[in-house]
mmCIF file of C-alpha atoms and ligand atoms in Angstrom:
data_model
loop_
_atom_site.group_PDB
_atom_site.id
_atom_site.type_symbol
_atom_site.label_atom_id
_atom_site.label_comp_id
_atom_site.label_asym_id
_atom_site.label_seq_id
_atom_site.Cartn_x
_atom_site.Cartn_y
_atom_site.Cartn_z
ATOM 1 C CA MET A 153 5.528 20.538 1.716
ATOM 2 C CA ALA A 154 7.272 23.083 3.969
ATOM 3 C CA GLU A 155 10.526 24.575 2.796
ATOM 4 C CA VAL A 156 12.753 22.871 5.221
ATOM 5 C CA ALA A 157 11.542 19.450 4.033
ATOM 6 C CA VAL A 158 12.136 20.157 0.333
ATOM 7 C CA GLN A 159 15.811 19.288 0.266
ATOM 8 C CA SER A 160 15.949 15.816 -1.174
ATOM 9 C CA GLU A 161 16.619 15.086 -4.782
ATOM 10 C CA GLY A 162 15.125 12.172 -6.629
ATOM 11 C CA ARG A 163 11.984 12.026 -4.409
ATOM 12 C CA SER A 164 9.892 9.138 -5.546
ATOM 13 C CA GLU A 165 6.252 8.141 -5.249
ATOM 14 C CA GLY A 166 7.376 4.633 -4.188
ATOM 15 C CA ILE A 167 5.863 1.488 -5.580
ATOM 16 C CA VAL A 168 2.757 2.541 -7.414
ATOM 17 C CA ILE A 169 -0.246 0.336 -6.976
ATOM 18 C CA SER A 170 -2.741 1.137 -9.685
ATOM 19 C CA ASP A 171 -6.475 1.558 -9.312
ATOM 20 C CA ASP A 172 -7.241 -1.605 -11.246
ATOM 21 C CA TRP A 173 -4.966 -3.800 -9.161
ATOM 22 C CA PRO A 174 -7.329 -6.389 -7.798
ATOM 23 C CA GLY A 175 -4.896 -7.422 -4.820
ATOM 24 C CA TYR A 176 -4.194 -10.869 -3.778
ATOM 25 C CA SER A 177 -6.850 -13.348 -2.734
ATOM 26 C CA LEU A 178 -6.834 -13.770 1.051
ATOM 27 C CA GLU A 179 -6.786 -17.549 0.559
ATOM 28 C CA LEU A 180 -3.168 -17.280 -0.737
ATOM 29 C CA PHE A 181 -1.943 -15.937 2.679
ATOM 30 C CA SER A 182 -2.543 -16.594 6.419
ATOM 31 C CA TYR A 183 -4.248 -14.082 8.497
ATOM 32 C CA PRO A 184 -6.257 -14.092 11.748
ATOM 33 C CA ALA A 185 -9.414 -16.124 11.442
ATOM 34 C CA HIS A 186 -11.346 -13.547 13.491
ATOM 35 C CA TYR A 187 -11.180 -11.320 10.426
ATOM 36 C CA SER A 188 -12.606 -13.723 7.937
ATOM 37 C CA GLY A 189 -15.294 -11.999 5.902
ATOM 38 C CA ASP A 190 -14.139 -8.675 6.911
ATOM 39 C CA LEU A 191 -11.550 -8.149 4.201
ATOM 40 C CA ASP A 192 -11.660 -7.852 0.406
ATOM 41 C CA CYS A 193 -8.111 -8.598 -0.586
ATOM 42 C CA VAL A 194 -4.436 -8.346 0.369
ATOM 43 C CA ILE A 195 -3.164 -5.183 -1.232
ATOM 44 C CA ILE A 196 0.419 -5.331 0.212
ATOM 45 C CA PRO A 197 1.727 -8.577 1.736
ATOM 46 C CA HIS A 198 3.822 -8.152 4.919
ATOM 47 C CA GLY A 199 7.126 -9.404 3.267
ATOM 48 C CA VAL A 200 6.844 -6.757 0.510
ATOM 49 C CA ILE A 201 6.392 -4.048 3.212
ATOM 50 C CA MET A 202 9.549 -5.289 4.953
ATOM 51 C CA ASP A 203 11.629 -5.262 1.642
ATOM 52 C CA ARG A 204 10.481 -1.826 0.671
ATOM 53 C CA THR A 205 11.249 -0.577 4.167
ATOM 54 C CA GLU A 206 14.682 -1.995 4.113
ATOM 55 C CA ARG A 207 15.272 0.145 0.980
ATOM 56 C CA LEU A 208 13.801 3.275 2.527
ATOM 57 C CA ALA A 209 16.185 2.821 5.465
ATOM 58 C CA ARG A 210 19.017 2.944 3.042
ATOM 59 C CA ASN A 211 17.844 5.942 1.276
ATOM 60 C CA ILE A 212 17.256 7.673 4.684
ATOM 61 C CA MET A 213 20.861 6.644 5.824
ATOM 62 C CA ASP A 214 22.316 8.035 2.618
ATOM 63 C CA GLU A 215 20.901 11.482 3.271
ATOM 64 C CA LEU A 216 20.714 11.704 7.008
ATOM 65 C CA GLY A 217 23.347 9.193 8.109
ATOM 66 C CA ASP A 218 25.960 11.860 9.138
ATOM 67 C CA HIS A 219 23.941 13.632 11.702
ATOM 68 C CA ASP A 220 22.011 12.681 14.808
ATOM 69 C CA ILE A 221 18.428 12.302 14.159
ATOM 70 C CA VAL A 222 15.192 12.446 16.082
ATOM 71 C CA VAL A 223 12.515 10.188 14.830
ATOM 72 C CA LEU A 224 9.104 11.404 15.434
ATOM 73 C CA CYS A 225 6.653 8.412 15.318
ATOM 74 C CA VAL A 226 3.107 9.339 14.620
ATOM 75 C CA LEU A 227 0.957 7.036 16.587
ATOM 76 C CA LYS A 228 -0.987 4.870 16.559
ATOM 77 C CA GLY A 229 -0.870 3.778 12.906
ATOM 78 C CA GLY A 230 2.727 4.466 12.586
ATOM 79 C CA TYR A 231 4.113 2.283 15.410
ATOM 80 C CA GLN A 232 4.733 -0.752 13.255
ATOM 81 C CA PHE A 233 6.368 0.995 10.333
ATOM 82 C CA CYS A 234 8.384 3.083 12.638
ATOM 83 C CA ALA A 235 9.671 0.171 14.556
ATOM 84 C CA ASP A 236 10.555 -1.756 11.479
ATOM 85 C CA LEU A 237 12.163 1.240 9.794
ATOM 86 C CA VAL A 238 14.311 2.119 12.959
ATOM 87 C CA ASP A 239 15.278 -1.538 13.000
ATOM 88 C CA ARG A 240 16.506 -1.481 9.508
ATOM 89 C CA ILE A 241 18.349 1.826 10.055
ATOM 90 C CA LYS A 242 20.041 0.302 13.082
ATOM 91 C CA ALA A 243 21.089 -2.739 11.042
ATOM 92 C CA LEU A 244 22.650 -0.523 8.370
ATOM 93 C CA SER A 245 24.333 1.593 11.116
ATOM 94 C CA ARG A 246 25.815 -1.637 12.754
ATOM 95 C CA ASN A 247 27.070 -2.956 9.524
ATOM 96 C CA SER A 248 28.891 0.109 8.380
ATOM 97 C CA ASN A 249 31.353 2.438 9.864
ATOM 98 C CA ARG A 250 28.685 5.251 9.865
ATOM 99 C CA THR A 251 26.792 4.963 13.074
ATOM 100 C CA ILE A 252 23.918 7.206 13.643
ATOM 101 C CA PRO A 253 22.750 8.303 17.029
ATOM 102 C CA MET A 254 18.902 8.166 16.971
ATOM 103 C CA ARG A 255 16.203 9.210 19.441
ATOM 104 C CA VAL A 256 12.643 8.146 18.995
ATOM 105 C CA HIS A 257 9.750 10.289 20.252
ATOM 106 C CA PHE A 258 6.169 9.378 19.986
ATOM 107 C CA ILE A 259 3.273 11.743 19.207
ATOM 108 C CA ARG A 260 -0.356 10.912 18.665
ATOM 109 C CA LEU A 261 -2.677 12.334 15.966
ATOM 110 C CA LYS A 262 -6.384 11.589 15.982
ATOM 111 C CA SER A 263 -8.795 12.734 13.211
ATOM 112 C CA TYR A 264 -10.583 9.658 11.987
ATOM 113 C CA LEU A 265 -14.032 8.220 12.948
ATOM 114 C CA ASN A 266 -15.130 5.100 11.085
ATOM 115 C CA ASP A 267 -13.504 5.662 7.617
ATOM 116 C CA GLN A 268 -13.981 9.450 7.591
ATOM 117 C CA SER A 269 -11.614 12.141 8.505
ATOM 118 C CA THR A 270 -13.023 14.621 10.956
ATOM 119 C CA GLU A 271 -12.246 18.382 10.922
ATOM 120 C CA ASP A 272 -10.520 18.513 14.335
ATOM 121 C CA LEU A 273 -7.055 17.203 14.541
ATOM 122 C CA HIS A 274 -5.613 16.442 17.980
ATOM 123 C CA ILE A 275 -1.800 16.313 18.440
ATOM 124 C CA LEU A 276 -0.816 14.688 21.702
ATOM 125 C CA GLY A 277 2.642 14.471 23.163
ATOM 126 C CA ALA A 278 3.818 17.418 21.046
ATOM 127 C CA GLU A 279 3.383 20.191 23.582
ATOM 128 C CA ASP A 280 7.083 20.638 24.170
ATOM 129 C CA LEU A 281 9.231 19.598 21.369
ATOM 130 C CA SER A 282 12.044 22.088 22.147
ATOM 131 C CA PHE A 283 14.531 19.341 22.146
ATOM 132 C CA LEU A 284 14.126 19.236 18.283
ATOM 133 C CA ALA A 285 15.930 22.622 17.961
ATOM 134 C CA GLY A 286 18.924 22.271 15.635
ATOM 135 C CA LYS A 287 18.244 18.514 15.036
ATOM 136 C CA ASN A 288 17.469 16.565 11.956
ATOM 137 C CA VAL A 289 13.902 15.372 12.320
ATOM 138 C CA LEU A 290 12.372 12.308 10.594
ATOM 139 C CA ILE A 291 8.612 12.214 10.853
ATOM 140 C CA VAL A 292 7.352 8.723 10.479
ATOM 141 C CA GLU A 293 3.767 8.320 9.248
ATOM 142 C CA ALA A 294 1.884 5.172 8.199
ATOM 143 C CA ILE A 295 -0.432 6.831 5.657
ATOM 144 C CA VAL A 296 -0.758 10.225 4.059
ATOM 145 C CA GLY A 297 -4.079 11.198 2.359
ATOM 146 C CA THR A 298 -4.943 14.759 1.499
ATOM 147 C CA GLY A 299 -1.709 15.886 3.213
ATOM 148 C CA LYS A 300 -3.793 18.246 5.458
ATOM 149 C CA THR A 301 -2.776 16.333 8.673
ATOM 150 C CA MET A 302 0.824 16.359 7.573
ATOM 151 C CA LYS A 303 0.702 20.018 6.858
ATOM 152 C CA THR A 304 -0.599 20.859 10.255
ATOM 153 C CA LEU A 305 1.989 18.708 11.926
ATOM 154 C CA LEU A 306 4.824 20.197 9.880
ATOM 155 C CA LYS A 307 3.767 23.594 10.908
ATOM 156 C CA HIS A 308 3.695 22.557 14.514
ATOM 157 C CA VAL A 309 7.241 20.900 14.281
ATOM 158 C CA GLU A 310 8.775 23.848 12.452
ATOM 159 C CA ALA A 311 7.928 26.156 15.229
ATOM 160 C CA PHE A 312 10.601 24.322 17.283
ATOM 161 C CA ARG A 313 13.347 25.210 14.827
ATOM 162 C CA PRO A 314 14.875 21.915 13.807
ATOM 163 C CA LYS A 315 17.812 21.926 11.357
ATOM 164 C CA MET A 316 15.993 19.734 8.860
ATOM 165 C CA ILE A 317 12.763 17.927 8.671
ATOM 166 C CA LYS A 318 12.082 14.891 6.498
ATOM 167 C CA VAL A 319 9.011 12.843 6.342
ATOM 168 C CA ALA A 320 8.728 9.090 5.637
ATOM 169 C CA GLY A 321 5.267 7.808 4.760
ATOM 170 C CA LEU A 322 4.681 4.185 4.209
ATOM 171 C CA LEU A 323 1.591 4.786 2.122
ATOM 172 C CA VAL A 324 0.357 7.747 0.130
ATOM 173 C CA LYS A 325 -3.202 7.535 -0.946
ATOM 174 C CA ARG A 326 -4.310 8.885 -4.289
ATOM 175 C CA VAL A 327 -7.141 11.030 -3.085
ATOM 176 C CA PRO A 328 -9.015 14.007 -4.732
ATOM 177 C CA HIS A 329 -7.888 17.502 -3.399
ATOM 178 C CA SER A 330 -4.541 16.218 -2.156
ATOM 179 C CA SER A 331 -2.182 19.021 -1.386
ATOM 180 C CA ALA A 332 1.465 19.241 -2.465
ATOM 181 C CA CYS A 333 2.334 17.798 0.895
ATOM 182 C CA VAL A 334 4.080 14.556 -0.155
ATOM 183 C CA PRO A 335 6.506 12.683 2.030
ATOM 184 C CA ASP A 336 10.246 12.759 1.193
ATOM 185 C CA TYR A 337 10.296 8.991 1.470
ATOM 186 C CA VAL A 338 7.366 6.964 0.182
ATOM 187 C CA GLY A 339 6.808 3.267 0.441
ATOM 188 C CA PHE A 340 3.717 2.709 -1.737
ATOM 189 C CA GLU A 341 1.248 4.878 -3.563
ATOM 190 C CA ILE A 342 -2.060 3.295 -3.218
ATOM 191 C CA PRO A 343 -5.654 3.644 -4.638
ATOM 192 C CA ASN A 344 -8.231 5.659 -2.747
ATOM 193 C CA ARG A 345 -9.609 2.666 -0.730
ATOM 194 C CA PHE A 346 -9.754 2.248 3.004
ATOM 195 C CA VAL A 347 -6.868 -0.114 4.106
ATOM 196 C CA VAL A 348 -6.123 -1.796 7.329
ATOM 197 C CA GLY A 349 -3.422 -4.012 8.814
ATOM 198 C CA TYR A 350 0.250 -3.456 9.781
ATOM 199 C CA ALA A 351 -0.996 -1.125 12.598
ATOM 200 C CA LEU A 352 -3.537 0.739 10.387
ATOM 201 C CA ASP A 353 -7.036 0.468 12.012
ATOM 202 C CA TYR A 354 -10.620 0.802 11.446
ATOM 203 C CA ASN A 355 -12.062 1.996 14.777
ATOM 204 C CA GLU A 356 -9.110 0.376 16.554
ATOM 205 C CA TYR A 357 -9.684 -3.110 14.833
ATOM 206 C CA PHE A 358 -7.200 -4.741 12.335
ATOM 207 C CA ARG A 359 -3.983 -3.447 13.980
ATOM 208 C CA ASP A 360 -3.190 -7.236 14.647
ATOM 209 C CA LEU A 361 -3.141 -8.066 10.960
ATOM 210 C CA ASN A 362 0.295 -8.280 9.267
ATOM 211 C CA HIS A 363 -0.564 -7.607 5.707
ATOM 212 C CA ILE A 364 -2.025 -4.413 4.403
ATOM 213 C CA CYS A 365 -5.602 -5.284 3.236
ATOM 214 C CA VAL A 366 -8.669 -3.576 1.856
ATOM 215 C CA ILE A 367 -11.506 -3.708 4.387
ATOM 216 C CA SER A 368 -14.833 -5.180 3.058
ATOM 217 C CA GLU A 369 -18.294 -3.522 3.179
ATOM 218 C CA SER A 370 -19.352 -6.106 5.806
ATOM 219 C CA GLY A 371 -16.164 -5.456 7.733
ATOM 220 C CA LYS A 372 -17.043 -1.706 7.834
ATOM 221 C CA GLN A 373 -20.548 -2.444 9.047
ATOM 222 C CA LYS A 374 -19.338 -5.046 11.619
ATOM 223 C CA TYR A 375 -16.929 -2.585 13.347
ATOM 224 C CA LYS A 376 -18.907 0.679 12.832
ATOM 225 C CA ILE A 377 -19.321 2.862 15.887
HETATM 226 N N1 HPA B 604 -6.723 3.237 6.831
HETATM 227 C C1 HPA B 604 -6.576 3.418 8.039
HETATM 228 N N2 HPA B 604 -6.367 4.670 8.578
HETATM 229 C C2 HPA B 604 -6.378 5.726 7.613
HETATM 230 C C3 HPA B 604 -6.685 5.481 6.266
HETATM 231 C C4 HPA B 604 -6.808 4.105 5.738
HETATM 232 O O1 HPA B 604 -7.026 3.877 4.596
HETATM 233 N N3 HPA B 604 -6.614 6.656 5.635
HETATM 234 C C5 HPA B 604 -6.399 7.561 6.711
HETATM 235 N N4 HPA B 604 -6.268 7.029 7.902
HETATM 236 MG MG1 MG B 605 -6.927 5.240 12.655
#
């Protein structure tokens, strides 16, 4: 990861979900009936996401809580994580005498078709980020795979000369050829499987699912473009 981001100590890979973890049976949870047959298992229940997010918010406050921060939410997949994370940070801020002025800005990245990453990365809403100059920036991403997208984005953001850049990633996927580009704050490290839910999509489907689930082969076929 870029020099400016490598400032935290005790960086953690988050909660590690191993490759042989079978997940929870869908029958143990409620989920939208229109997705029945489209999912293999629940890999992270919604409540666990919320609990982990609360702790990440505390870690973020401990490190950034004495400066104004600009949150850069990476859409579309990051909207739910960002909303919940900002919510937790606000709650901590309210309940302490350290209050933290926060701005939230949205950018959009697009590189996936079906379950494959495409070569061309589009960054929208990031043309003029000059307001980041001298600020503490927290980039909030739902998922980091090879780290290539993150690397490109960091380079783009660095050009606007922020004081500090930190990255919060809810999920880090164990993929081959992953770069050294790992978020400063990680929710969960997950196996290399295509996951959906909690705003993560497969061709725009499954954002309306609360839990993070593994998509089934038939689900992939059903929503293929
Ligand atoms: N799910 C949804 N979007 C993604 C994933 C994933 O597993 N990996 C990269 N973008
Ligand atoms: Mg997507």
